[in-house]
Tab-separated table of C-alpha atoms in Angstrom:
chain	number	residue	atom	x	y	z
A	18	UNK	CA	-23.381	1.990	-9.005
A	19	UNK	CA	-21.324	1.603	-11.976
A	20	UNK	CA	-18.861	0.165	-13.348
A	21	UNK	CA	-16.641	-1.601	-16.648
A	22	UNK	CA	-14.931	-4.476	-18.149
A	23	UNK	CA	-11.978	-4.808	-17.663
A	24	UNK	CA	-9.898	-8.454	-18.177
A	25	UNK	CA	-10.565	-9.816	-21.656
A	26	UNK	CA	-13.197	-11.861	-20.128
A	27	UNK	CA	-15.343	-8.882	-19.806
A	28	UNK	CA	-14.862	-8.915	-15.942
A	29	UNK	CA	-16.058	-5.907	-14.147
A	30	UNK	CA	-15.034	-4.113	-11.542
A	31	UNK	CA	-17.734	-1.862	-9.985
A	32	UNK	CA	-18.339	1.826	-7.750
A	33	UNK	CA	-19.901	4.203	-6.211
A	34	UNK	CA	-19.466	7.817	-7.563
A	35	UNK	CA	-20.787	11.040	-5.906
A	36	UNK	CA	-21.109	13.476	-8.053
A	37	UNK	CA	-19.284	16.660	-8.659
A	38	UNK	CA	-16.687	18.741	-10.151
A	39	UNK	CA	-13.769	17.904	-12.076
A	40	UNK	CA	-10.502	17.029	-11.470
A	41	UNK	CA	-12.376	13.788	-9.974
A	42	UNK	CA	-11.181	12.175	-6.526
A	43	UNK	CA	-10.671	8.301	-6.757
A	44	UNK	CA	-11.004	6.336	-2.832
A	45	UNK	CA	-8.524	2.732	-2.947
A	46	UNK	CA	-9.385	0.452	-0.306
A	47	UNK	CA	-7.226	-1.800	1.282
A	48	UNK	CA	-7.246	-5.479	1.216
A	49	UNK	CA	-10.064	-7.338	2.260
A	50	UNK	CA	-12.267	-4.116	2.266
A	51	UNK	CA	-14.378	-2.009	0.087
A	52	UNK	CA	-14.459	1.788	-0.333
A	53	UNK	CA	-18.065	2.435	-0.331
A	54	UNK	CA	-17.872	1.149	3.615
A	55	UNK	CA	-14.559	2.734	4.271
A	56	UNK	CA	-14.867	5.955	2.536
A	57	UNK	CA	-17.844	7.222	2.821
A	58	UNK	CA	-18.331	9.341	5.620
A	59	UNK	CA	-15.282	11.139	5.077
A	60	UNK	CA	-15.722	12.092	1.196
A	61	UNK	CA	-19.090	13.767	1.667
A	62	UNK	CA	-17.552	15.835	4.493
A	63	UNK	CA	-18.061	19.108	2.817
A	64	UNK	CA	-14.312	19.425	3.394
A	65	UNK	CA	-13.797	17.552	0.894
A	66	UNK	CA	-17.209	16.382	-1.181
A	67	UNK	CA	-17.668	18.212	-3.669
A	68	UNK	CA	-15.783	16.842	-6.674
A	69	UNK	CA	-16.490	13.627	-8.932
A	70	UNK	CA	-16.236	11.031	-6.569
A	71	UNK	CA	-15.321	7.054	-7.161
A	72	UNK	CA	-15.344	4.392	-4.405
A	73	UNK	CA	-14.426	2.119	-6.396
A	74	UNK	CA	-13.401	-2.030	-5.561
A	75	UNK	CA	-11.164	-4.081	-6.909
A	76	UNK	CA	-11.341	-7.099	-8.404
A	77	UNK	CA	-11.521	-9.927	-6.403
A	78	UNK	CA	-13.135	-7.518	-3.305
A	79	UNK	CA	-16.489	-6.085	-2.612
A	80	UNK	CA	-19.114	-5.812	-5.218
A	81	UNK	CA	-17.008	-5.745	-7.858
A	82	UNK	CA	-16.097	-9.384	-9.872
A	83	UNK	CA	-14.334	-12.226	-8.121
A	84	UNK	CA	-12.855	-14.120	-11.081
A	85	UNK	CA	-10.809	-16.919	-10.238
A	86	UNK	CA	-8.552	-16.926	-13.408
A	87	UNK	CA	-7.215	-13.626	-12.590
A	88	UNK	CA	-3.632	-13.889	-10.748
A	89	UNK	CA	-4.302	-10.515	-9.042
A	90	UNK	CA	-0.885	-8.831	-8.259
A	91	UNK	CA	-0.415	-4.807	-7.709
A	92	UNK	CA	0.579	-4.246	-11.094
A	93	UNK	CA	-2.191	-6.298	-12.690
A	94	UNK	CA	-4.823	-4.584	-9.684
A	95	UNK	CA	-3.007	-1.464	-10.796
A	96	UNK	CA	-3.138	-2.117	-14.995
A	97	UNK	CA	-7.714	-3.097	-14.078
A	98	UNK	CA	-7.952	-0.262	-12.049
A	99	UNK	CA	-6.280	1.780	-14.814
A	100	UNK	CA	-9.327	0.293	-17.805
A	101	UNK	CA	-11.713	0.814	-14.935
A	102	UNK	CA	-10.687	4.764	-14.620
A	103	UNK	CA	-9.872	4.673	-18.007
A	104	UNK	CA	-13.995	2.687	-18.945
A	105	UNK	CA	-15.416	6.281	-17.093
A	106	UNK	CA	-13.547	8.734	-18.590
A	107	UNK	CA	-10.990	9.726	-15.323
A	108	UNK	CA	-8.172	11.296	-15.844
A	109	UNK	CA	-5.662	13.275	-13.158
A	110	UNK	CA	-7.421	11.842	-10.417
A	111	UNK	CA	-6.777	12.815	-6.849
A	112	UNK	CA	-6.012	8.838	-5.739
A	113	UNK	CA	-7.325	8.342	-2.043
A	114	UNK	CA	-5.865	5.196	-1.070
A	115	UNK	CA	-5.404	2.821	2.312
A	116	UNK	CA	-3.083	-0.309	2.762
A	117	UNK	CA	-3.012	-2.528	-0.081
A	118	UNK	CA	-4.714	-0.100	-2.339
A	119	UNK	CA	-2.560	2.608	-1.653
A	120	UNK	CA	0.010	-0.016	-2.817
A	121	UNK	CA	-1.770	-0.974	-5.697
A	122	UNK	CA	-2.627	3.827	-6.371
A	123	UNK	CA	1.564	3.896	-6.585
A	124	UNK	CA	1.661	1.038	-9.461
A	125	UNK	CA	-1.175	2.627	-10.762
A	126	UNK	CA	0.735	6.186	-11.177
A	127	UNK	CA	4.159	4.601	-11.952
A	128	UNK	CA	1.890	2.504	-14.779
A	129	UNK	CA	-0.584	4.911	-15.816
A	130	UNK	CA	0.832	8.667	-15.278
A	131	UNK	CA	-1.789	10.181	-17.249
A	132	UNK	CA	-4.456	9.191	-14.603
A	133	UNK	CA	-2.656	9.983	-10.803
A	134	UNK	CA	-2.175	14.094	-10.565
A	135	UNK	CA	-1.952	13.336	-6.652
A	136	UNK	CA	-1.709	10.875	-4.278
A	137	UNK	CA	-3.117	10.522	-0.762
A	138	UNK	CA	-1.634	7.278	0.916
A	139	UNK	CA	-3.089	6.324	4.547
A	140	UNK	CA	-0.802	3.553	5.970
A	141	UNK	CA	-0.274	2.225	2.483
A	142	UNK	CA	2.663	-1.436	2.654
A	143	UNK	CA	5.564	0.160	0.912
A	144	UNK	CA	8.010	-2.827	1.513
A	145	UNK	CA	7.990	-6.278	0.730
A	146	UNK	CA	5.898	-8.108	3.997
A	147	UNK	CA	7.601	-11.723	5.800
A	148	UNK	CA	4.826	-14.201	5.957
A	149	UNK	CA	3.995	-14.994	9.535
A	150	UNK	CA	1.779	-17.333	10.419
A	151	UNK	CA	-1.388	-16.847	12.735
A	152	UNK	CA	-0.837	-12.833	11.358
A	153	UNK	CA	-4.118	-11.632	10.443
A	154	UNK	CA	-3.635	-9.665	7.827
A	155	UNK	CA	-1.415	-10.495	4.167
A	156	UNK	CA	1.245	-12.486	6.153
A	157	UNK	CA	-0.780	-13.878	7.848
A	158	UNK	CA	-3.297	-15.166	4.753
A	159	UNK	CA	-0.613	-15.740	2.553
A	160	UNK	CA	0.950	-18.191	4.857
A	161	UNK	CA	-1.175	-20.671	3.740
A	162	UNK	CA	-0.693	-22.474	0.372
A	163	UNK	CA	-4.107	-21.023	-1.766
A	164	UNK	CA	-5.646	-24.436	-1.462
A	165	UNK	CA	-4.664	-24.517	2.020
A	166	UNK	CA	-6.586	-21.493	2.045
A	167	UNK	CA	-9.420	-22.458	0.115
A	168	UNK	CA	-10.219	-26.034	0.220
A	169	UNK	CA	-8.660	-26.682	3.578
A	170	UNK	CA	-9.640	-24.595	6.205
A	171	UNK	CA	-7.348	-21.402	6.299
A	172	UNK	CA	-10.210	-18.535	5.128
A	173	UNK	CA	-12.035	-20.198	8.696
A	174	UNK	CA	-8.996	-19.303	10.566
A	175	UNK	CA	-8.374	-16.034	9.021
A	176	UNK	CA	-12.400	-14.955	10.004
A	177	UNK	CA	-12.080	-15.600	13.692
A	178	UNK	CA	-8.706	-13.903	13.698
A	179	UNK	CA	-9.770	-10.716	12.072
A	180	UNK	CA	-12.728	-10.211	13.756
A	181	UNK	CA	-16.487	-9.383	12.636
A	182	UNK	CA	-15.922	-5.725	11.578
A	183	UNK	CA	-12.943	-6.757	9.267
A	184	UNK	CA	-15.012	-10.184	8.346
A	185	UNK	CA	-18.116	-8.130	7.183
A	186	UNK	CA	-16.387	-6.772	4.340
A	187	UNK	CA	-13.477	-9.268	4.003
A	188	UNK	CA	-16.024	-12.456	3.864
A	189	UNK	CA	-17.113	-10.517	-0.020
A	190	UNK	CA	-13.974	-10.925	-1.583
A	191	UNK	CA	-13.046	-14.428	-3.555
A	192	UNK	CA	-11.411	-17.240	-2.048
A	193	UNK	CA	-8.788	-17.100	-4.109
A	194	UNK	CA	-8.468	-12.886	-4.008
A	195	UNK	CA	-7.879	-12.481	-1.208
A	196	UNK	CA	-5.280	-14.967	-0.918
A	197	UNK	CA	-3.353	-14.181	-3.935
A	198	UNK	CA	-4.061	-10.709	-3.157
A	199	UNK	CA	-1.679	-11.116	0.224
A	200	UNK	CA	0.688	-13.464	-1.598
A	201	UNK	CA	0.942	-10.699	-3.944
A	202	UNK	CA	1.809	-7.312	-1.481
A	203	UNK	CA	3.647	-9.616	0.579
A	204	UNK	CA	5.978	-10.435	-2.572
A	205	UNK	CA	5.515	-6.440	-3.398
A	206	UNK	CA	6.671	-5.256	-6.714
A	207	UNK	CA	9.611	-4.393	-8.599
A	208	UNK	CA	10.617	-1.684	-8.164
A	209	UNK	CA	9.236	-1.647	-4.806
A	210	UNK	CA	6.427	0.263	-4.452
A	211	UNK	CA	8.511	2.468	-2.080
A	212	UNK	CA	10.965	3.090	-4.734
A	213	UNK	CA	8.366	3.238	-7.758
A	214	UNK	CA	7.264	5.952	-4.933
A	215	UNK	CA	10.710	8.482	-4.266
A	216	UNK	CA	10.794	8.198	-8.205
A	217	UNK	CA	6.954	9.763	-8.944
A	218	UNK	CA	6.956	13.449	-9.372
A	219	UNK	CA	3.382	14.536	-8.458
A	220	UNK	CA	2.202	16.141	-5.246
A	221	UNK	CA	1.708	13.029	-2.562
A	222	UNK	CA	1.694	12.546	1.340
A	223	UNK	CA	1.621	9.993	3.386
A	224	UNK	CA	-0.952	9.249	6.071
A	225	UNK	CA	-0.309	6.955	9.667
A	226	UNK	CA	-1.130	6.637	12.774
A	227	UNK	CA	0.577	8.181	14.744
A	228	UNK	CA	1.226	5.603	17.439
A	229	UNK	CA	2.823	3.812	15.435
A	230	UNK	CA	6.566	5.868	15.642
A	231	UNK	CA	8.688	7.418	12.908
A	232	UNK	CA	8.028	5.722	9.408
A	233	UNK	CA	10.360	3.780	8.753
A	234	UNK	CA	12.201	5.237	5.989
A	235	UNK	CA	10.525	8.642	6.430
A	236	UNK	CA	14.068	11.132	5.535
A	237	UNK	CA	14.309	9.805	2.458
A	238	UNK	CA	10.530	9.934	2.011
A	239	UNK	CA	10.285	13.677	2.469
A	240	UNK	CA	13.865	14.482	0.813
A	241	UNK	CA	11.482	12.430	-2.654
A	242	UNK	CA	9.114	15.603	-2.122
A	243	UNK	CA	6.565	12.908	0.119
A	244	UNK	CA	4.634	15.081	2.881
A	245	UNK	CA	4.652	12.166	5.588
A	246	UNK	CA	1.945	12.994	8.245
A	247	UNK	CA	0.479	11.447	11.383
A	248	UNK	CA	-2.867	11.385	12.194
A	249	UNK	CA	-3.091	11.496	16.352
A	250	UNK	CA	-5.774	8.725	18.087
A	251	UNK	CA	-6.273	6.086	14.818
A	252	UNK	CA	-4.692	2.828	14.164
A	253	UNK	CA	-4.885	1.142	10.641
A	254	UNK	CA	-8.221	2.457	9.607
A	255	UNK	CA	-7.639	6.191	10.121
A	256	UNK	CA	-10.874	7.026	8.060
A	257	UNK	CA	-13.028	4.738	10.798
A	258	UNK	CA	-10.946	5.296	13.575
A	259	UNK	CA	-10.204	9.350	13.262
A	260	UNK	CA	-12.548	10.488	10.639
A	261	UNK	CA	-12.396	14.076	11.763
A	262	UNK	CA	-8.536	14.164	11.860
A	263	UNK	CA	-8.917	12.236	8.344
A	264	UNK	CA	-10.748	14.190	6.805
A	265	UNK	CA	-8.756	17.323	8.045
A	266	UNK	CA	-5.197	15.725	7.264
A	267	UNK	CA	-6.360	15.289	3.523
A	268	UNK	CA	-7.840	18.186	2.976
A	269	UNK	CA	-4.788	19.842	3.750
A	270	UNK	CA	-2.572	17.780	1.272
A	271	UNK	CA	-5.290	17.360	-1.780
A	272	UNK	CA	-4.473	21.366	-0.871
A	273	UNK	CA	-1.518	21.382	-0.832
A	274	UNK	CA	-0.760	23.140	2.607
């Protein structure tokens, strides 16, 4: 396990690192997740192995610190991730990022272009999300006030909705971190993640579950050079639901096919 201080208070982001050749690859998890649990199986597949790979946990999640004074906006997540990558001596990384992690990765590439050479986004959030009671994702978490979520039992209601699989990693996140990350994910960034993605000049691939149907705005993304790839037989957690198809699609994206 490696780590780097990423805030003035000395809070650390931590990651599991697999040795290999440069340029490095950086794997970034989604809301309430952790990169080692979600990406190890695919990162060691022979078609993706051989590169220096950082399976990194965003601040507030997994094995990273969970400061209660951090605001957990997408921009702050991206800047903290940038500080960790700089501490690790990373530049020009191929970033493979899931869900909220994909949103953070887009902001990272826009704000810290030296650090990112290519993006593979896995069913990432590109637009603000309406808050909705009873949802098990960010929109449901953000529906609570922070006080209701942290101290009023909201986190217990979310625990019971998300199920044992997601909760096994969500329970590792700080409660304030989870709520603020969800809230700011629903609000999105300014400009939006979609607008930033359209403007980036690096190779970009967006993977989505085939059963979800066409990606909204796919034509505009394609016109801007974003490759949109539908992956069969999977849900939102593509790398867990169908690792074979995920590795095939990701390897092709990283090779520029």
